[in-house]
mmCIF file of C-alpha atoms and ligand atoms in Angstrom:
data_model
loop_
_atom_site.group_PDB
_atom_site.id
_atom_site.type_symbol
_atom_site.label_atom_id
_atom_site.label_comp_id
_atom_site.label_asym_id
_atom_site.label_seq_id
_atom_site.Cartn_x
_atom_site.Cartn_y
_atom_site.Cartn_z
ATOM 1 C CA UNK A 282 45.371 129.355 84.844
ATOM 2 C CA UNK A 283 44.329 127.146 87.655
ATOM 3 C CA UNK A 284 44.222 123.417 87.636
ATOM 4 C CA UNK A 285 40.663 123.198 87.510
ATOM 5 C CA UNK A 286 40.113 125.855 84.735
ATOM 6 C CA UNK A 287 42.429 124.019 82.351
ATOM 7 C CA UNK A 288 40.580 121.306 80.523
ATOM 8 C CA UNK A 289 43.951 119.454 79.908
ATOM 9 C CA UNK A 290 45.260 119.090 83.100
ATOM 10 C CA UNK A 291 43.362 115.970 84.229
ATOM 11 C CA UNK A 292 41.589 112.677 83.338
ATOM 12 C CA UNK A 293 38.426 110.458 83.887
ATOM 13 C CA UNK A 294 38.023 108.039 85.640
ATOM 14 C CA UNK A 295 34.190 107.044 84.734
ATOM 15 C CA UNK A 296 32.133 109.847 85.974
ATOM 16 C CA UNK A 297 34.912 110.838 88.093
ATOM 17 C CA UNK A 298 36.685 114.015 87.117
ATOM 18 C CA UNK A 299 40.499 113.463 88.094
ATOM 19 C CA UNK A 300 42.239 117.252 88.533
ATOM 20 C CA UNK A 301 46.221 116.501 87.602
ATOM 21 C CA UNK A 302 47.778 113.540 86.443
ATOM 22 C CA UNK A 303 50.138 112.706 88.759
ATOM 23 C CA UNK A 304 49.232 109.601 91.318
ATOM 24 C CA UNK A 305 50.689 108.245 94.305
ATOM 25 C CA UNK A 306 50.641 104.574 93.758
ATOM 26 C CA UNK A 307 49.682 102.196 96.110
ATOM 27 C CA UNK A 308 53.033 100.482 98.291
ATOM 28 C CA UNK A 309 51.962 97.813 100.831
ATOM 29 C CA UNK A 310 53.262 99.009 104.598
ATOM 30 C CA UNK A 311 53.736 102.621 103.368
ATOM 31 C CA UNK A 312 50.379 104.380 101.616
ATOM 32 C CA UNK A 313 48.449 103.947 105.086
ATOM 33 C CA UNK A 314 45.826 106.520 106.002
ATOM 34 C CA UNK A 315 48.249 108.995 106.677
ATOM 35 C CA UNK A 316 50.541 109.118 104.298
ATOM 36 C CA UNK A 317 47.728 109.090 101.626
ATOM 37 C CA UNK A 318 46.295 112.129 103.312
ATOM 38 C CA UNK A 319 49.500 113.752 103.573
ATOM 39 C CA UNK A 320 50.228 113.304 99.868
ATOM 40 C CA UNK A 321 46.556 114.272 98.701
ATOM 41 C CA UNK A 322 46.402 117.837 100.620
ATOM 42 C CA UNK A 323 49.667 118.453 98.582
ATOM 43 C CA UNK A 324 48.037 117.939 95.381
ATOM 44 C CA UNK A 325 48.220 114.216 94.237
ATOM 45 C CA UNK A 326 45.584 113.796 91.637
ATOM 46 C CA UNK A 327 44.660 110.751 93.302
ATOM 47 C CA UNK A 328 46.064 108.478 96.085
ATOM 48 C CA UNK A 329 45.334 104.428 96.398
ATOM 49 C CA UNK A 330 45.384 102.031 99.248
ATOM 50 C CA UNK A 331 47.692 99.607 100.047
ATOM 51 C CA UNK A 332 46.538 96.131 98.531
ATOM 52 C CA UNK A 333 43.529 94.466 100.750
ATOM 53 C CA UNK A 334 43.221 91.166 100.664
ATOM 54 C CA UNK A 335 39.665 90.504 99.637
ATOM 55 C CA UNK A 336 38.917 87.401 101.897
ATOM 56 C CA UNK A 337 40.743 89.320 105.306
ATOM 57 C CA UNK A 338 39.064 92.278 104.293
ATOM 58 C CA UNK A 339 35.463 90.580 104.280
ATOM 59 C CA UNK A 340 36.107 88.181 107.102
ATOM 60 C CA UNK A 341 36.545 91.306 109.310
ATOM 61 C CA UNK A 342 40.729 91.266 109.464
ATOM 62 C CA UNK A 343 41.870 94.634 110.913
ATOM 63 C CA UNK A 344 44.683 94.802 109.358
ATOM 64 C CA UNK A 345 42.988 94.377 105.770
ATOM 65 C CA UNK A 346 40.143 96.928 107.517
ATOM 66 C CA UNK A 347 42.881 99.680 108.161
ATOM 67 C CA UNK A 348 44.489 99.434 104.839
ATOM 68 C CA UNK A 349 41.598 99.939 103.377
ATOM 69 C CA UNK A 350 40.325 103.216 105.482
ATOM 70 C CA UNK A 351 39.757 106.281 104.252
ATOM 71 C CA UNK A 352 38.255 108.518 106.353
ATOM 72 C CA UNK A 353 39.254 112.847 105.236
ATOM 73 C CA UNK A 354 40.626 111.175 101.587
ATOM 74 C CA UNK A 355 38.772 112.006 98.822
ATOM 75 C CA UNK A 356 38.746 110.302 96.079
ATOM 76 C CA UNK A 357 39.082 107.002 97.711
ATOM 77 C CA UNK A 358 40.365 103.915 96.031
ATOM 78 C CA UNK A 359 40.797 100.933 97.525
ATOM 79 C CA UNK A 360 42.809 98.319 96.035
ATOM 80 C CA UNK A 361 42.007 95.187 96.333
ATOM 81 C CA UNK A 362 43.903 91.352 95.707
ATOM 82 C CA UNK A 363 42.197 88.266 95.466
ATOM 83 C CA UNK A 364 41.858 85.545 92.763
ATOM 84 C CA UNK A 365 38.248 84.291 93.598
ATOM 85 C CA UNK A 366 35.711 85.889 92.151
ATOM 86 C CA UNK A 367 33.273 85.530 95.176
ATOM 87 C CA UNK A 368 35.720 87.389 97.323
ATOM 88 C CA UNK A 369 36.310 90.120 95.233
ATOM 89 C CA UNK A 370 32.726 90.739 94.697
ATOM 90 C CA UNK A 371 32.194 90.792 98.391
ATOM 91 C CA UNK A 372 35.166 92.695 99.329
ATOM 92 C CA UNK A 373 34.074 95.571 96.479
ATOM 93 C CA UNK A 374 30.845 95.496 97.963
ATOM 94 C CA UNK A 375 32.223 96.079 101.382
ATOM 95 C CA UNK A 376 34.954 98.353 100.062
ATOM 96 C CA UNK A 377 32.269 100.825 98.472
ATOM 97 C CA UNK A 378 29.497 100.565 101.669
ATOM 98 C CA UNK A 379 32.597 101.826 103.220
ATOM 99 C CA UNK A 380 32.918 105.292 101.245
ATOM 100 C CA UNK A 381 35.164 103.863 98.201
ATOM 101 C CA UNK A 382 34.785 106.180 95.346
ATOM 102 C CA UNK A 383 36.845 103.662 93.070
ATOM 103 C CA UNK A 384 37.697 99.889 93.361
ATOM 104 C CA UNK A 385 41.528 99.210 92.081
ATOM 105 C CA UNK A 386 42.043 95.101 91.412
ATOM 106 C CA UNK A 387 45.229 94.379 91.771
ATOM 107 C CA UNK A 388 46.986 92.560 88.974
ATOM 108 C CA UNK A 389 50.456 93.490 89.260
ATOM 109 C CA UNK A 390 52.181 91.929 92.566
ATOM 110 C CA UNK A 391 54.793 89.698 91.776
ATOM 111 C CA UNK A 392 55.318 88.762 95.971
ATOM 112 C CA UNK A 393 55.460 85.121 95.905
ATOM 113 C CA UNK A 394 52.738 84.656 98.452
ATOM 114 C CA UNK A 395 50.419 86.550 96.028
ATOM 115 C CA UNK A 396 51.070 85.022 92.997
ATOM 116 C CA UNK A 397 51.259 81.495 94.844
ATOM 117 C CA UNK A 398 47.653 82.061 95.801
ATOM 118 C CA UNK A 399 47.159 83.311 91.560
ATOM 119 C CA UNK A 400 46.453 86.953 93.112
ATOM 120 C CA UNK A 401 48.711 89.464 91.928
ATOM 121 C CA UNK A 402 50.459 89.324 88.906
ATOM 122 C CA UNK A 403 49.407 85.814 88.302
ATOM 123 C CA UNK A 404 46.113 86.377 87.061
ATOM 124 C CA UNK A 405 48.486 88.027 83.988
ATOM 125 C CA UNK A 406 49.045 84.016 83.165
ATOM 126 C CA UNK A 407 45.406 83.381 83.128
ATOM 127 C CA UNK A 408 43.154 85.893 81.528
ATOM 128 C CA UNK A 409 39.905 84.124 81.430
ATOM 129 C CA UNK A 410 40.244 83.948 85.187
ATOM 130 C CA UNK A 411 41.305 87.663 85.347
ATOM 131 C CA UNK A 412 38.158 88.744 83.082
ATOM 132 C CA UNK A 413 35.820 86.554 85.366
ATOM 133 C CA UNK A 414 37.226 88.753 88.169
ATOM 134 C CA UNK A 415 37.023 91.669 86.824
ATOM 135 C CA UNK A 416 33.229 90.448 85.732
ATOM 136 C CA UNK A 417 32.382 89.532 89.554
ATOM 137 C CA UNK A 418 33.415 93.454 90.847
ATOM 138 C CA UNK A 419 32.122 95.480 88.199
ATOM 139 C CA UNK A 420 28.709 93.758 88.737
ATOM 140 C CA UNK A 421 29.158 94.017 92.551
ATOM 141 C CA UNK A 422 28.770 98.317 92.222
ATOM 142 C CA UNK A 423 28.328 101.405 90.980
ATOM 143 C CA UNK A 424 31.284 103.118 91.657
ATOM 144 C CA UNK A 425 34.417 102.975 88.830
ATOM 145 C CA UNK A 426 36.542 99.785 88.463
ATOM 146 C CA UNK A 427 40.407 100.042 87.519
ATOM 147 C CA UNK A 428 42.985 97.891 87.120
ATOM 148 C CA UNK A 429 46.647 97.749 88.023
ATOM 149 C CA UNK A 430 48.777 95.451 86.084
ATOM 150 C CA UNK A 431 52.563 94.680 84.507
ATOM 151 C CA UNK A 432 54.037 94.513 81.338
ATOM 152 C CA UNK A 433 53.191 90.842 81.315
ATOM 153 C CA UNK A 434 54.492 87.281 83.746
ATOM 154 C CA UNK A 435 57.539 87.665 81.418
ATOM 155 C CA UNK A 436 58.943 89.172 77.992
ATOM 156 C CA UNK A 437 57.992 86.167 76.343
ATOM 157 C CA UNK A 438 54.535 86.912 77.184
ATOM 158 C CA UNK A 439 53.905 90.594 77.436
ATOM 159 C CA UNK A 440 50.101 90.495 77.403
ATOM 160 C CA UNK A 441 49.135 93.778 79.160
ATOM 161 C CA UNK A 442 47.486 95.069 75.845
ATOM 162 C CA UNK A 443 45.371 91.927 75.736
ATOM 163 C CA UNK A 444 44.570 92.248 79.659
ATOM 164 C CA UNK A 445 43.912 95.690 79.117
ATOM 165 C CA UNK A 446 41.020 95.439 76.097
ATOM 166 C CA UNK A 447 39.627 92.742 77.924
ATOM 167 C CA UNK A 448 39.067 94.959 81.348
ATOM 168 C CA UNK A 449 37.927 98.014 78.474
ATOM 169 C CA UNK A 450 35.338 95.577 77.405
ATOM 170 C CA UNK A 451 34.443 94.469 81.010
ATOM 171 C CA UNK A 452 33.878 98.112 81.732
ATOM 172 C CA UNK A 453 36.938 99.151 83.472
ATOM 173 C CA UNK A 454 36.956 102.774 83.695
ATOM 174 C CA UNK A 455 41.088 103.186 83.728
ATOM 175 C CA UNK A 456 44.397 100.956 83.651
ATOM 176 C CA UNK A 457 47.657 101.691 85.658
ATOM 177 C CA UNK A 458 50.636 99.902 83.708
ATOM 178 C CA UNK A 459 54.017 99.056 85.665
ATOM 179 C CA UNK A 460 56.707 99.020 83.086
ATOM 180 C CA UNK A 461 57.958 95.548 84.290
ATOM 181 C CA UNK A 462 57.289 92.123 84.071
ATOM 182 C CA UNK A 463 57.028 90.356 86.629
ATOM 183 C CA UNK A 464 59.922 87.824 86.511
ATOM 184 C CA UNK A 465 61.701 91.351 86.910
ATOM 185 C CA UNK A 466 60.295 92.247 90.077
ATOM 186 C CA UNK A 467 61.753 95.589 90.605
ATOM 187 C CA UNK A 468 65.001 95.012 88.800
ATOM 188 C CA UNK A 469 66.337 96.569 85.061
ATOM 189 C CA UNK A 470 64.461 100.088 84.209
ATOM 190 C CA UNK A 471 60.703 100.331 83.775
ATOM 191 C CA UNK A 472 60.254 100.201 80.004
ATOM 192 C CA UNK A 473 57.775 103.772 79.109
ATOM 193 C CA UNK A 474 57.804 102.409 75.724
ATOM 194 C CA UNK A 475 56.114 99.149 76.143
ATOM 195 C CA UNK A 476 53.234 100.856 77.962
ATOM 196 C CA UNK A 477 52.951 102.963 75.087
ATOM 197 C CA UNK A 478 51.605 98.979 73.136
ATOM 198 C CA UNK A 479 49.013 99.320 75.998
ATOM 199 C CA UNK A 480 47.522 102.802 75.456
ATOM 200 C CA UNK A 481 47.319 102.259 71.825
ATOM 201 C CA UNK A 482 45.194 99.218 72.415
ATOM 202 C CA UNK A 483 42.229 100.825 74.698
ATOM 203 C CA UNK A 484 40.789 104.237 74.566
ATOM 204 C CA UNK A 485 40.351 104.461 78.531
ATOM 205 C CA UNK A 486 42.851 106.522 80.280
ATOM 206 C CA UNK A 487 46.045 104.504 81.061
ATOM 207 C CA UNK A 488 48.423 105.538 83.799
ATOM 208 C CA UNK A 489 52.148 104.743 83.139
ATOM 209 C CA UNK A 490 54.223 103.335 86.148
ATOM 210 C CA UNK A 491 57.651 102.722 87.092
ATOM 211 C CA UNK A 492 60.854 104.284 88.477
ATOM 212 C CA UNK A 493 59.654 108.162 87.831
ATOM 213 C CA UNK A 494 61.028 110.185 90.639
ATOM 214 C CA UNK A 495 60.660 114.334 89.409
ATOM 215 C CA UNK A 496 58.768 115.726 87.146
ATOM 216 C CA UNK A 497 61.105 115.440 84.262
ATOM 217 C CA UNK A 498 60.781 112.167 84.203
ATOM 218 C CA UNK A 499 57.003 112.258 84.325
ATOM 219 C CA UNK A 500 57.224 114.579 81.093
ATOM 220 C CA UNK A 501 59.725 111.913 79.265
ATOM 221 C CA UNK A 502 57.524 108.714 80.710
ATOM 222 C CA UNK A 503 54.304 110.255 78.924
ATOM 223 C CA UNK A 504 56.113 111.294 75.854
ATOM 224 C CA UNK A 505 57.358 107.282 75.717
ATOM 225 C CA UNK A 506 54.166 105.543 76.763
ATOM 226 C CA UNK A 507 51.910 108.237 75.290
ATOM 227 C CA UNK A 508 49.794 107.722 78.390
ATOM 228 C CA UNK A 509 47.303 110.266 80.357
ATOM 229 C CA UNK A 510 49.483 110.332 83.892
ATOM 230 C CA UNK A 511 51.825 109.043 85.728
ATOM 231 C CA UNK A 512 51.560 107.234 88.928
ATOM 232 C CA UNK A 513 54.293 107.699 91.544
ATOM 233 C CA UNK A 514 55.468 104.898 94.157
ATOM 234 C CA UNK A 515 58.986 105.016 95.707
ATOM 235 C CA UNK A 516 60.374 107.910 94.825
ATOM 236 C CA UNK A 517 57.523 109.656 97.749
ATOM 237 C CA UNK A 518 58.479 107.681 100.289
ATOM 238 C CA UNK A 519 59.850 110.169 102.982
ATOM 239 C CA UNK A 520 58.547 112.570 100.392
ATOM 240 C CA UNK A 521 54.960 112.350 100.122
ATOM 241 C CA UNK A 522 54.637 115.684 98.607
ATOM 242 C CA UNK A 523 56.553 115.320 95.587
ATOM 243 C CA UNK A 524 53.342 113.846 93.708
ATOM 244 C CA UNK A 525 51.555 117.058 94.250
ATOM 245 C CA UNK A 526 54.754 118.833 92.966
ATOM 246 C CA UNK A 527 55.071 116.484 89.496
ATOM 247 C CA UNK A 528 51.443 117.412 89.216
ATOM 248 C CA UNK A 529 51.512 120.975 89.531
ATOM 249 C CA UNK A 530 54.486 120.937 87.451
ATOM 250 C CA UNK A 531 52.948 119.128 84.482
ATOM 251 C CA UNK A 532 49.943 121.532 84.613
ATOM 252 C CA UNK A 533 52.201 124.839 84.351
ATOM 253 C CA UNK A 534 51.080 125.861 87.169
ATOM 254 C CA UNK A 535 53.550 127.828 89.302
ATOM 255 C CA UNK A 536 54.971 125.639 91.751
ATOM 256 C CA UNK A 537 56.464 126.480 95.444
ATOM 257 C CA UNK A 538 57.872 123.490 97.407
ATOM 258 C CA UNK A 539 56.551 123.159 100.833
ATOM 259 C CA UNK A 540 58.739 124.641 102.883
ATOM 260 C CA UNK A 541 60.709 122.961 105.319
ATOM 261 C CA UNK A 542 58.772 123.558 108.506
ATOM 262 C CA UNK A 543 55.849 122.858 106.330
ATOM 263 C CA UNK A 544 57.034 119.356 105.674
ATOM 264 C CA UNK A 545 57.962 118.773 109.060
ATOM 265 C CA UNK A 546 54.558 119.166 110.183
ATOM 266 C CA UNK A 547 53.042 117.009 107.362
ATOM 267 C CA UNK A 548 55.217 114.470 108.768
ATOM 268 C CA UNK A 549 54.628 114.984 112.172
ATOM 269 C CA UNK A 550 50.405 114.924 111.383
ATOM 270 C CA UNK A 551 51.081 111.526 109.350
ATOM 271 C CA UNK A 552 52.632 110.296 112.704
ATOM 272 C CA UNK A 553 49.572 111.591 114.285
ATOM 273 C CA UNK A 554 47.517 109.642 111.968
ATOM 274 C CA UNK A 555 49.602 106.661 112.114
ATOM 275 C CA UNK A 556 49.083 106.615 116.348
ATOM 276 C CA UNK A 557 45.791 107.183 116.010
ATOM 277 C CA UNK A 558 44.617 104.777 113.360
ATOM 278 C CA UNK A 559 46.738 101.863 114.510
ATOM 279 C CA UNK A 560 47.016 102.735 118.875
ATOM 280 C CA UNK A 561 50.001 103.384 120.373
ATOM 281 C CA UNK A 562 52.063 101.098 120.094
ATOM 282 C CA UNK A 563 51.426 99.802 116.846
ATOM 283 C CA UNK A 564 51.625 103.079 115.803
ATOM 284 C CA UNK A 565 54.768 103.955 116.870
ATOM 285 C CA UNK A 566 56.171 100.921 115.079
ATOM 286 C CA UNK A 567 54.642 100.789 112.279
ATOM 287 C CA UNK A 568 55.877 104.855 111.922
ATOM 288 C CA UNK A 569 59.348 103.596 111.963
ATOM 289 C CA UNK A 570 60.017 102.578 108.536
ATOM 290 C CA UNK A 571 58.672 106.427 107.746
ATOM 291 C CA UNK A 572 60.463 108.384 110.181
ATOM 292 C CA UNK A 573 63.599 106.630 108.568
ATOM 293 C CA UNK A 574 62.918 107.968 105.192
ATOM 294 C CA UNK A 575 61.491 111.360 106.721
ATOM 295 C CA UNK A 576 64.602 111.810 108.170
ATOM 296 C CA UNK A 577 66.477 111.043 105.219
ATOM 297 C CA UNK A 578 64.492 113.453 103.208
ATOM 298 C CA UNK A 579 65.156 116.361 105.648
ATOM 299 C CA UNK A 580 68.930 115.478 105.014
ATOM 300 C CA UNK A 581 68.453 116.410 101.287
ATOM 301 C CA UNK A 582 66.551 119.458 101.485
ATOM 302 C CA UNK A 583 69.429 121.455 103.752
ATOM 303 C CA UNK A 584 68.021 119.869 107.368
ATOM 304 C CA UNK A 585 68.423 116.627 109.034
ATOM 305 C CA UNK A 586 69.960 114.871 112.450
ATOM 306 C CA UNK A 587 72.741 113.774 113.535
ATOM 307 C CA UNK A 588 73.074 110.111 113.498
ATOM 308 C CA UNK A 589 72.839 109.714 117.379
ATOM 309 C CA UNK A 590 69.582 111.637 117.059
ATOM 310 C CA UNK A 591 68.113 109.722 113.942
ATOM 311 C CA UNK A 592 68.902 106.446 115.426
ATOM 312 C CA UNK A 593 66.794 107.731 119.234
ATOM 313 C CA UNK A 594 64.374 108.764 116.306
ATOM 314 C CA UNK A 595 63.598 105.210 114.838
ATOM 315 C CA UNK A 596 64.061 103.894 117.922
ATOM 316 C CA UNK A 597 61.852 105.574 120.840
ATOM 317 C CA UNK A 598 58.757 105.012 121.794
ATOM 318 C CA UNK A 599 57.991 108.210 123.114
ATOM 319 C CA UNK A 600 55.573 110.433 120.985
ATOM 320 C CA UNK A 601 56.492 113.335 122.458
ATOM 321 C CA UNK A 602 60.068 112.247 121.421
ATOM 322 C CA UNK A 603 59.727 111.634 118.189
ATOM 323 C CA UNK A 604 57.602 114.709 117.369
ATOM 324 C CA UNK A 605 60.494 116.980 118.841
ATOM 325 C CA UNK A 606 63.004 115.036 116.705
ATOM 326 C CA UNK A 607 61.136 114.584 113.852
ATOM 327 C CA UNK A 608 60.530 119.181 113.754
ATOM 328 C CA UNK A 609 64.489 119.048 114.273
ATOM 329 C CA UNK A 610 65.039 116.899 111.414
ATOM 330 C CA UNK A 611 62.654 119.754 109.524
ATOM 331 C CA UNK A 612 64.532 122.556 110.437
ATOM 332 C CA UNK A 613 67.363 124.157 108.603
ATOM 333 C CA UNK A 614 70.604 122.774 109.862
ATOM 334 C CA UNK A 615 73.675 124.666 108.377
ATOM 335 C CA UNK A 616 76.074 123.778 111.061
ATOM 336 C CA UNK A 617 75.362 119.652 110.050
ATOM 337 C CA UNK A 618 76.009 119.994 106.123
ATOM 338 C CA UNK A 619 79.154 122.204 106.405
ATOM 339 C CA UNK A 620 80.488 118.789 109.253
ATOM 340 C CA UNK A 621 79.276 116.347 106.499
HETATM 341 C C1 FMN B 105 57.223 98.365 99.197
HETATM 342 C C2 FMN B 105 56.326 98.252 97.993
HETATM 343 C C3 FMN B 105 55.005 97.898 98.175
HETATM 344 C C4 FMN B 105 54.139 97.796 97.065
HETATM 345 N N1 FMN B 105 52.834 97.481 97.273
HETATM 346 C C5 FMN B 105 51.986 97.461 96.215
HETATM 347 C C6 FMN B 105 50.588 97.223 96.405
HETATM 348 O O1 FMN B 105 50.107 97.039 97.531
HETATM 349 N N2 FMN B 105 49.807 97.207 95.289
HETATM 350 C C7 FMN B 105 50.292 97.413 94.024
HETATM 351 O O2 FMN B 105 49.550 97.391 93.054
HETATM 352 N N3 FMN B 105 51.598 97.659 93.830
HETATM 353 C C8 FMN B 105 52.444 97.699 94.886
HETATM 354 N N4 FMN B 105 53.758 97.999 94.677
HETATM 355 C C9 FMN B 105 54.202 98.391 93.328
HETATM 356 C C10 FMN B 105 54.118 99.915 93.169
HETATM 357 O O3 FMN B 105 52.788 100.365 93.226
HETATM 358 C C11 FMN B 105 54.720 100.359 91.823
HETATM 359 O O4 FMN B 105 54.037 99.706 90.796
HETATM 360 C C12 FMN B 105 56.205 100.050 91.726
HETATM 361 O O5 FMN B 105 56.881 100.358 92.929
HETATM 362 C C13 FMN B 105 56.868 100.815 90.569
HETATM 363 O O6 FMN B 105 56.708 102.202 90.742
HETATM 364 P P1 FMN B 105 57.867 103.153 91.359
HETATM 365 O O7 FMN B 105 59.123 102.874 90.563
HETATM 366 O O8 FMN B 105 57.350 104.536 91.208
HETATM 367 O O9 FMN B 105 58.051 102.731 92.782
HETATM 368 C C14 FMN B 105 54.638 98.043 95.759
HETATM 369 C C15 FMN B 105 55.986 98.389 95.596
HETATM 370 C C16 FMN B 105 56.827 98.498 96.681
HETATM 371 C C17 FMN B 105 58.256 98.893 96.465
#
């Protein structure tokens, strides 16, 4: 049975019909243009943005312009951050003239510089002001509204449920729960069960969140929070086609894992991307950070570098370079595991 012909094996999101249920989440500095590409032709169910800042985004920043591109993804969400209304509004606006097919508000960041301007996770300590925002974008367009928030600011206050039938009633079309708080940052284990308090409290899809890295734990994270899917953050980094595999894997559908040639040039088009999207030289830095984990990856699956070669990898700022080291790293290197 393919994805598409079984009925179970996907969600709603509105009017949009979402084939799998496995998400890559969105991870400021990593899910750029390329990397959500990447992770989509593999068979994520859906990919989001990095955060945009609403007021960058409308005054024309290009950083908050590149996050938010989208150009060969389909769906596209864009998530955006903000904590005035007005903003928002005009950011979603923007967001959707520019091809958006859904509009994520981001309520879960607990970065200080976020929740010091009340964006983030800090609209989790205000819900009238959250609702109002949530107000402002659904009115601002057509296309589906969702929300990504925590467990609550803290377990003395674990409001997500509350949050959560208050963007049902506002019209939001889905909810993405991290299983923290957000005095925990990224510390203790994401708790599956508390998300479970969420889905029992709306009847719109809810996505469960939070330290799920292979598809077994996407099976015992939807048993615990009873949700629809799972969404998928760090554990894809370096790996960006392990969403598509949790998907496949929780449809029954027969799997087979990229091979490693295969993954080496997925990596080497998301540096592509990457050069392209941001120039040259941005480019090449801002691929860094990925070529570290890419390499790291490789490692695992039976390839790799040695570390004179990773470290010219991370280092060089020679495409040419880095797109012979990086099909290196991707191919199968015996005579390295049997020296480690
Ligand atoms: C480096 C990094 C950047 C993140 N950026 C965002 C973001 O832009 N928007 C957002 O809603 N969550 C962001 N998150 C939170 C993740 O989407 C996710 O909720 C969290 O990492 C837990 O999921 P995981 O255990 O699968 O990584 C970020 C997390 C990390 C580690």
């Amino acid at each position: 049975m393919t994805c598409d012909e079984n009925l179970g094996d996907g969600y709603s999101v509105g009017p949009l019909r979402i084939v799998g249920r496995a998400v890559l989440a969105p991870l400021s500095g990593v899910t750029d243009l390329g990397f959500r590409r990447v992770a989509r032709r593999f068979g994520a169910a859906l990919v989001v943005s990095e955060m945009v800042a609403s007021d960058d985004y409308v005054l024309g920043a290009a950083e908050a312009r590149l996050r938010a591109e989208g150009e060969g993804v389909a769906p596209h969400v864009v998530q955006l951050a903000g904590c005035e209304p007005g903003w928002m509004a005009e950011a979603a606006r923007l967001a959707e003239a520019s091809g958006a097919s859904v509009i994520d508000i981001n309520m879960g960041c607990p970065a200080k510089r976020v929740t010091g301007g009340h964006a983030g996770s800090a609209l989790m300590r205000d819900l009238d002001l959250a609702t109002r925002l949530i107000e402002a974008v659904r009115g601002a367009v057509s296309v589906p509204v969702t929300v990504k928030m925590r467990l609550g600011w803290d377990h003395a206050h674990l409001n997500a449920p509350e949050l959560a039938r208050r963007a049902e009633a506002a019209g939001v079309a889905a909810v993405t729960i991290h299983g923290r708080t957000r005095q925990q940052f990224y510390k203790g284990n994401a708790d599956w069960r508390a998300i479970a308090e969420v889905t029992r409290a709306v009847a719109i899809p809810v996505v469960a969140n939070g330290d799920i890295g292979s598809t077994d734990d996407a099976r015992r994270c939807l048993a615990a929070s009873e949700a629809t899917a799972v969404m998928v953050g760090r554990a894809a980094v370096g790996r960006p086609w392990l969403v598509g595999r949790i998907a496949a894997e929780l449809a029954g559908r027969s799997y087979a894992e990229p091979t490693l040639a295969e993954k080496g040039e997925a990596a080497v088009e998301h540096y592509e991307t990457l050069l392209s999207l941001f120039g040259r030289d941005a480019g090449v830095r801002h691929a860094r950070k990925h070529l570290a984990a890419y390499a790291d990856a490789a490692t695992e699956d039976g390839g790799g570098l040695k570390p004179a070669d990773r470290l010219r990898l991370v280092t060089t700022d020679d495409p040419a370079t880095a797109r012979a080291l990086i099909r290196q790293a991707f191919a199968a290197r015996p005579e390295l595991r049997a020296a480690a």
